[in-house]
XYZ file of C-alpha atoms in Angstrom:
486
model
C 61.745 3.321 9.271
C 58.342 1.648 9.769
C 56.669 5.042 10.056
C 58.151 6.081 6.727
C 56.916 2.903 5.003
C 53.224 3.230 6.000
C 52.438 6.123 3.654
C 54.072 4.275 0.771
C 51.962 1.192 1.472
C 48.814 3.284 1.634
C 49.701 5.048 -1.600
C 50.330 1.694 -3.279
C 46.968 0.301 -2.095
C 45.183 3.441 -3.163
C 46.796 3.233 -6.574
C 45.755 -0.385 -7.071
C 42.193 0.427 -5.962
C 42.044 3.364 -8.355
C 43.217 1.250 -11.249
C 40.555 -1.371 -10.522
C 37.834 1.238 -10.245
C 38.883 3.032 -13.430
C 39.016 -0.273 -15.260
C 35.498 -1.098 -14.130
C 34.122 2.337 -14.850
C 35.500 2.616 -18.335
C 35.174 -0.978 -19.494
C 33.244 -1.398 -22.739
C 30.107 -2.759 -21.007
C 29.735 -0.256 -18.194
C 26.194 0.962 -17.800
C 23.096 -0.720 -16.458
C 24.717 -4.148 -16.200
C 27.808 -2.987 -14.327
C 25.741 -0.643 -12.170
C 23.457 -3.517 -11.279
C 26.383 -5.793 -10.378
C 27.757 -3.129 -8.077
C 24.395 -2.577 -6.423
C 23.821 -6.298 -6.033
C 26.965 -6.481 -3.919
C 25.037 -4.679 -1.235
C 22.402 -6.330 0.945
C 18.843 -5.173 1.511
C 19.714 -4.093 5.033
C 18.388 -0.765 6.273
C 21.806 0.263 7.493
C 23.599 3.057 5.700
C 26.390 0.712 4.613
C 24.087 -2.103 3.496
C 21.431 -0.333 1.473
C 22.018 0.255 -2.244
C 20.054 3.475 -1.970
C 22.423 4.592 0.762
C 25.318 3.975 -1.612
C 23.811 6.549 -3.947
C 23.008 8.947 -1.094
C 19.302 8.109 -1.101
C 19.007 6.411 2.279
C 17.910 9.577 4.081
C 15.932 11.118 1.231
C 12.747 10.811 3.304
C 14.193 13.483 5.594
C 14.418 16.141 2.909
C 12.398 18.966 4.464
C 9.959 19.857 1.686
C 8.490 18.783 -1.623
C 10.626 21.293 -3.487
C 13.825 19.945 -1.950
C 13.222 16.787 -4.000
C 13.405 18.807 -7.202
C 17.030 19.711 -6.635
C 20.081 17.517 -6.329
C 18.028 14.494 -5.247
C 15.958 14.333 -8.409
C 19.050 14.933 -10.535
C 20.677 11.850 -8.999
C 17.507 9.798 -9.450
C 17.226 10.687 -13.121
C 20.940 10.092 -13.711
C 20.781 6.450 -12.640
C 21.420 4.030 -15.516
C 18.317 2.096 -16.485
C 17.938 -1.441 -15.177
C 16.560 -4.289 -17.247
C 14.061 -6.841 -15.986
C 16.781 -9.494 -16.012
C 18.827 -7.343 -13.645
C 16.015 -6.338 -11.277
C 14.747 -9.898 -10.856
C 18.127 -11.349 -9.790
C 17.809 -10.092 -6.216
C 14.702 -12.250 -5.569
C 15.372 -15.970 -5.441
C 12.499 -17.675 -3.664
C 12.660 -21.439 -4.116
C 9.913 -23.466 -5.757
C 9.027 -25.218 -2.500
C 8.335 -21.953 -0.646
C 4.663 -21.070 -0.387
C 4.965 -17.474 -1.565
C 1.684 -15.738 -2.261
C 2.348 -13.712 -5.409
C 0.056 -11.142 -6.934
C -0.966 -12.355 -10.416
C -0.623 -15.938 -11.561
C 2.372 -17.696 -13.046
C 0.649 -17.660 -16.424
C 0.659 -13.849 -16.591
C 1.965 -12.780 -19.999
C 4.906 -10.787 -18.617
C 5.821 -13.700 -16.315
C 6.025 -16.118 -19.243
C 7.859 -13.809 -21.616
C 10.037 -10.914 -20.508
C 8.910 -7.513 -21.741
C 11.358 -5.938 -24.239
C 13.871 -3.392 -22.995
C 12.574 -0.803 -25.473
C 9.193 -0.849 -23.741
C 10.745 -0.588 -20.275
C 12.936 2.336 -21.380
C 9.940 4.120 -22.915
C 7.821 3.800 -19.793
C 10.703 4.841 -17.568
C 11.214 7.994 -19.647
C 7.495 8.715 -19.385
C 7.379 8.963 -15.612
C 10.725 10.739 -15.506
C 9.468 13.401 -17.916
C 6.313 13.741 -15.850
C 8.259 14.360 -12.644
C 10.552 16.860 -14.345
C 7.544 18.897 -15.435
C 5.060 18.229 -12.616
C 3.502 21.275 -10.917
C 5.413 22.838 -8.045
C 4.047 22.504 -4.534
C 4.671 26.210 -4.003
C 2.029 26.955 -6.641
C -0.687 25.119 -4.695
C 0.540 25.147 -1.091
C -2.043 27.719 -0.017
C -4.799 25.197 -0.800
C -3.597 22.630 1.745
C -3.242 22.709 5.521
C -3.783 20.644 8.644
C -4.408 16.963 9.170
C -7.443 14.897 8.290
C -8.999 11.681 7.070
C -9.911 11.195 3.405
C -12.699 8.764 2.410
C -14.185 7.987 -1.000
C -17.952 7.490 -0.917
C -20.971 8.148 -3.056
C -22.967 5.142 -4.147
C -25.340 3.262 -1.838
C -22.925 0.678 -0.442
C -20.003 3.062 0.159
C -22.359 5.551 1.810
C -23.582 2.902 4.267
C -20.038 1.732 5.011
C -18.933 5.314 5.602
C -21.679 5.660 8.205
C -20.158 2.737 10.088
C -16.701 4.320 9.828
C -17.969 7.660 11.160
C -19.794 5.977 14.041
C -16.533 4.249 14.936
C -14.730 7.617 15.050
C -17.481 9.075 17.213
C -17.299 6.084 19.557
C -13.545 6.664 19.912
C -14.200 10.345 20.768
C -11.995 11.268 17.827
C -11.815 14.869 16.664
C -9.853 14.228 13.463
C -11.785 15.932 10.623
C -13.081 13.812 7.760
C -13.240 14.827 4.107
C -15.557 12.698 1.962
C -14.740 12.703 -1.753
C -17.318 11.786 -4.384
C -17.812 12.279 -8.107
C -20.536 14.397 -9.649
C -24.099 13.554 -8.650
C -23.122 10.617 -6.426
C -23.662 12.760 -3.311
C -26.602 15.118 -2.736
C -27.426 17.404 0.195
C -29.551 14.745 1.862
C -26.711 12.203 1.897
C -24.280 14.817 3.165
C -26.623 15.632 6.010
C -26.878 11.958 6.972
C -23.097 11.812 7.365
C -22.695 15.099 9.245
C -25.489 14.038 11.608
C -23.259 11.119 12.602
C -19.928 12.962 12.669
C -20.200 16.727 12.666
C -16.582 17.317 11.685
C -17.187 16.119 8.109
C -16.628 18.117 4.917
C -16.993 17.198 1.254
C -15.218 17.523 -2.097
C -16.583 16.808 -5.541
C -13.791 15.299 -7.653
C -15.672 16.309 -10.786
C -15.362 19.997 -9.911
C -13.116 22.171 -12.059
C -11.782 23.733 -8.839
C -9.643 20.658 -8.181
C -5.885 20.663 -8.745
C -6.125 17.383 -10.657
C -9.060 16.154 -12.755
C -9.138 12.353 -12.747
C -12.081 11.645 -15.034
C -14.642 8.926 -14.446
C -15.263 5.519 -16.068
C -18.801 4.180 -16.188
C -17.819 0.582 -16.979
C -14.559 0.191 -15.038
C -13.477 0.358 -11.411
C -12.420 3.945 -10.769
C -9.163 3.279 -8.934
C -7.842 6.649 -10.090
C -10.207 8.448 -7.707
C -8.184 7.365 -4.661
C -4.965 9.011 -5.762
C -6.978 11.994 -6.997
C -8.555 12.329 -3.544
C -5.110 12.590 -1.963
C -3.843 15.140 -4.481
C -7.007 17.272 -4.227
C -7.685 16.967 -0.503
C -7.620 20.164 1.533
C -5.441 18.436 4.132
C -1.648 18.628 3.966
C -1.290 15.459 6.062
C -3.682 12.705 5.075
C -4.939 9.418 6.430
C -6.632 7.723 3.480
C -9.289 5.192 4.535
C -11.477 2.907 2.471
C -15.151 3.231 3.323
C -15.227 -0.341 4.701
C -12.343 0.291 7.087
C -13.230 0.524 10.772
C -10.785 2.427 13.046
C -10.136 0.619 16.319
C -7.955 3.352 17.855
C -8.205 7.117 17.477
C -6.408 7.875 14.189
C -4.912 10.973 15.818
C -2.415 8.641 17.492
C -0.962 7.635 14.133
C 0.083 11.166 13.204
C 2.145 11.247 16.408
C 3.704 7.804 15.997
C 7.524 7.613 15.824
C 7.385 5.832 12.459
C 5.288 8.562 10.884
C 7.421 11.301 12.420
C 10.520 9.712 10.884
C 9.232 8.847 7.406
C 6.179 11.114 7.092
C 4.463 8.084 5.564
C 3.048 4.785 6.754
C 2.199 2.208 4.106
C 0.452 -0.915 5.425
C 1.197 -4.366 3.903
C -1.040 -6.533 1.771
C -0.965 -10.340 1.823
C 0.932 -10.825 -1.472
C 4.340 -10.085 -2.932
C 5.318 -8.741 -6.342
C 6.737 -11.322 -8.738
C 10.413 -10.838 -9.720
C 9.669 -10.461 -13.478
C 7.046 -7.756 -12.879
C 7.962 -4.884 -15.234
C 7.245 -2.319 -12.496
C 10.596 -3.102 -10.875
C 12.577 -2.172 -13.966
C 10.320 0.718 -14.965
C 11.095 2.346 -11.610
C 14.785 1.282 -11.542
C 14.247 -0.827 -8.433
C 15.817 -4.141 -7.508
C 13.245 -6.787 -6.574
C 12.864 -7.086 -2.804
C 12.244 -10.245 -0.813
C 11.528 -8.330 2.397
C 8.633 -6.308 1.020
C 4.917 -6.985 0.719
C 2.622 -5.246 -1.685
C 0.591 -2.355 -0.252
C -2.898 -2.600 1.151
C -4.214 0.894 0.565
C -7.343 0.524 2.658
C -5.338 2.767 4.964
C -2.416 4.994 4.037
C -0.727 7.872 5.864
C 1.232 10.550 3.992
C 2.517 14.092 4.396
C 1.602 15.692 1.094
C 3.570 18.847 1.859
C 6.765 16.803 1.865
C 5.885 14.238 -0.806
C 3.864 16.289 -3.262
C 5.812 15.005 -6.267
C 5.535 11.436 -5.011
C 1.735 11.490 -4.743
C 1.508 13.169 -8.135
C 3.622 10.389 -9.622
C 1.383 7.768 -7.989
C -1.630 9.505 -9.519
C 0.095 9.629 -12.915
C 0.744 5.880 -12.786
C -2.773 5.194 -11.513
C -4.386 7.214 -14.292
C -2.475 5.349 -16.980
C -4.477 2.125 -17.062
C -2.785 0.603 -20.108
C 0.763 1.055 -18.882
C 0.806 0.683 -15.142
C -1.800 -1.394 -13.430
C -3.713 -3.396 -16.008
C -1.673 -6.551 -15.837
C 1.188 -5.047 -13.778
C -0.309 -3.643 -10.592
C -3.702 -4.278 -9.038
C -5.520 -0.962 -8.875
C -4.192 2.072 -7.079
C -2.433 0.432 -4.172
C 1.044 -0.277 -5.490
C 1.311 2.890 -7.521
C 2.173 4.488 -4.163
C 4.909 1.981 -3.405
C 6.479 2.182 -6.850
C 6.256 5.983 -6.919
C 8.368 6.039 -3.735
C 10.720 3.443 -5.258
C 11.027 5.431 -8.471
C 12.002 8.547 -6.503
C 14.337 6.509 -4.277
C 12.620 7.412 -1.032
C 12.061 5.076 1.899
C 8.596 4.865 3.436
C 7.352 3.953 6.895
C 5.981 0.473 7.616
C 4.315 -1.132 10.634
C 6.345 -3.679 12.546
C 3.640 -6.323 12.220
C 2.281 -7.951 9.107
C -1.503 -8.054 8.734
C -3.706 -10.377 10.780
C -6.579 -12.275 9.184
C -9.931 -11.977 10.980
C -13.087 -13.992 10.389
C -15.025 -16.969 11.642
C -14.824 -20.758 11.895
C -17.263 -23.118 10.188
C -17.799 -26.684 11.274
C -16.377 -29.024 8.687
C -14.480 -26.264 6.883
C -12.569 -24.644 9.697
C -11.390 -21.067 9.277
C -12.813 -18.437 6.897
C -11.151 -15.010 7.033
C -13.176 -12.085 5.742
C -11.218 -9.020 6.928
C -7.694 -7.840 7.701
C -6.542 -6.323 10.952
C -3.810 -3.728 10.401
C -1.571 -2.598 13.243
C -0.222 0.532 14.854
C 3.169 1.020 13.194
C 5.131 1.035 16.453
C 3.415 -0.774 19.313
C 1.631 -3.490 17.346
C -1.898 -2.812 18.578
C -4.671 -3.423 16.084
C -5.498 -0.021 14.608
C -7.958 -0.886 11.808
C -10.216 -3.701 10.729
C -10.514 -3.520 6.967
C -13.219 -5.565 5.277
C -12.035 -7.745 2.428
C -14.063 -10.721 1.301
C -16.789 -9.660 3.734
C -18.155 -7.537 0.889
C -18.794 -10.716 -1.119
C -20.777 -12.495 1.610
C -24.431 -12.962 0.691
C -27.088 -11.559 3.013
C -28.395 -15.018 3.869
C -24.941 -16.233 4.896
C -24.290 -13.007 6.812
C -27.589 -13.368 8.671
C -26.816 -17.002 9.452
C -23.407 -16.000 10.811
C -24.888 -13.219 12.922
C -27.931 -15.049 14.280
C -26.745 -18.668 14.449
C -22.940 -18.663 14.617
C -22.395 -15.649 16.855
C -21.087 -13.182 14.273
C -18.671 -12.682 11.401
C -15.795 -11.550 13.690
C -15.013 -14.357 16.115
C -11.579 -15.735 15.233
C -8.222 -14.603 13.888
C -5.016 -15.999 12.429
C -1.694 -14.269 12.954
C 1.598 -15.597 11.590
C 4.066 -16.329 14.420
C 6.831 -14.600 12.413
C 4.715 -11.557 11.510
C 7.479 -9.161 12.543
C 9.921 -10.598 9.990
C 9.216 -8.948 6.605
C 11.224 -11.598 4.755
C 9.352 -14.560 6.244
C 7.308 -16.695 3.869
C 3.859 -17.797 5.037
C 1.226 -19.858 3.292
C -1.722 -17.505 2.826
C -4.321 -17.341 0.136
C -7.899 -16.668 -0.899
C -10.158 -19.717 -1.130
C -13.424 -20.220 -2.993
C -15.678 -22.190 -0.643
C -18.706 -24.015 -1.961
C -21.619 -23.852 0.451
C -22.150 -27.614 0.417
C -18.742 -27.921 2.096
C -20.085 -26.274 5.242
C -22.736 -28.122 7.284
C -25.850 -26.068 8.086
C -24.806 -23.172 5.818
C -27.705 -21.962 3.638
C -27.399 -23.876 0.384
C -29.464 -21.592 -1.837
C -26.787 -18.873 -1.890
C -23.587 -18.385 -3.867
C -20.287 -19.729 -2.650
C -18.048 -17.281 -0.801
C -14.459 -16.099 -0.724
C -12.356 -16.678 2.377
C -8.747 -15.919 3.265
C -6.776 -18.505 5.168
C -3.365 -19.294 6.626
C -3.567 -23.106 6.656
C -0.387 -23.518 8.722
C -1.656 -21.266 11.535
C -4.157 -22.182 14.247
C -7.287 -20.058 14.517
C -7.727 -18.344 17.868
C -10.564 -16.390 19.434
C -10.565 -12.733 18.410
C -11.305 -11.591 21.951
C -7.669 -12.387 22.783
C -6.466 -9.437 20.721
C -9.603 -7.365 20.131
C -12.024 -7.931 23.019
C -15.692 -7.400 22.256
C -15.287 -6.294 18.654
C -18.228 -8.361 17.393
C -20.502 -6.483 19.789
C -18.956 -3.170 18.716
C -19.536 -4.060 15.055
C -23.224 -4.628 15.757
C -23.442 -1.385 17.718
C -21.895 0.550 14.811
C -24.482 -0.784 12.386
C -22.051 -3.103 10.633
C -24.851 -5.459 9.692
C -26.557 -2.749 7.661
C -27.135 -5.084 4.671
C -29.559 -6.948 6.960
C -31.101 -3.843 8.509
C -32.539 -1.469 5.943
C -32.874 1.359 8.462
C -29.129 1.415 9.266
């Protein structure tokens, strides 16, 4: 008799469940609000059963084999998602007021004080969705791209000198990864090109102003040309790209990164910045993404991507980056987070390193630590892979010379958060404006300087994690502002 009753019980339970689901689905307010409540019942876990993207079948979207495979059923599901409002996307982030969260943009930002209207969010969401629907097919341009390589933007005097340091670092590592230097118009002449190829023979060039490019980014004479970075990725001859800022110094052979397990799984590696995106930021709702407490903003001084797989993603990032008024003036800082939100918009996971960034700099008597660069790590084993200059670019020549000749160098100490492998951990980190009179013996006739700091973390000697780097930096010509013949 018991065996006969089990099917009836199951049928009864199934019937009750169906009634509840139908009631929810067809209630008068079903749509974005109900969809959001359902999604919020999931956690931000990466497991298939805990990820809201997994619930929609998006959890393994990064494994779709080609760019064109995204244009099928996957994109249909992405575009069919009900639109989320800012009120809904911000609910999943609930940092408390006593937590020292370093947010990008201040609390007085217009969109943080007053929520942007839903009509504006809907309009901007439709814009990128229409762009993706009609974006060029990878099959139409695939013959232009092949192989793996590094992409660097350079042209003016400072970026040219920094690129020389970068190329010397590659040569010192015995790297054979080819480098493609992108510039705009008359920024680069034959003499400058020869200087770079004399350092690293495996260097080629691309003029972003050429009509031969797939995408034509344009150039602003009175604004920072962030759009050139995404344009360099789209137009690069490489299919698999490691994008490097000119002031980024490789510490390991970049060839290792293309073979890392994280890259092989996700075909991307996006490295973290020091800040997080505020919950009311309109970018969350524009891209139909719930705010995440386990996610830093991107630091695009280094970025690894397989363009053959994510052609539509990089095009969307370029579209957002080109649209100054709508996407990063006041929402996102430059190019960097257009990548992250393009992947979010297309509901695709990206690869991340296990370790958060490490601050690198020096220690001043009377003022303690002053970070001027960020160490970024190998995605899997945690080794330092890059040293990316940050506030170092703002250091005056007199202060740099004093550091080099009196204090022993600009790279002598580091600060690393003890919980740097927990993406949800909150650490006190920020950028400080230091007046020179605060530092004994520092030249007083020079401007103040910017420093990064983690006040709750003890500064330690850099040789513990990166032995001899100060000497390597000198050998590479890193002090070129002080040596005109560098």
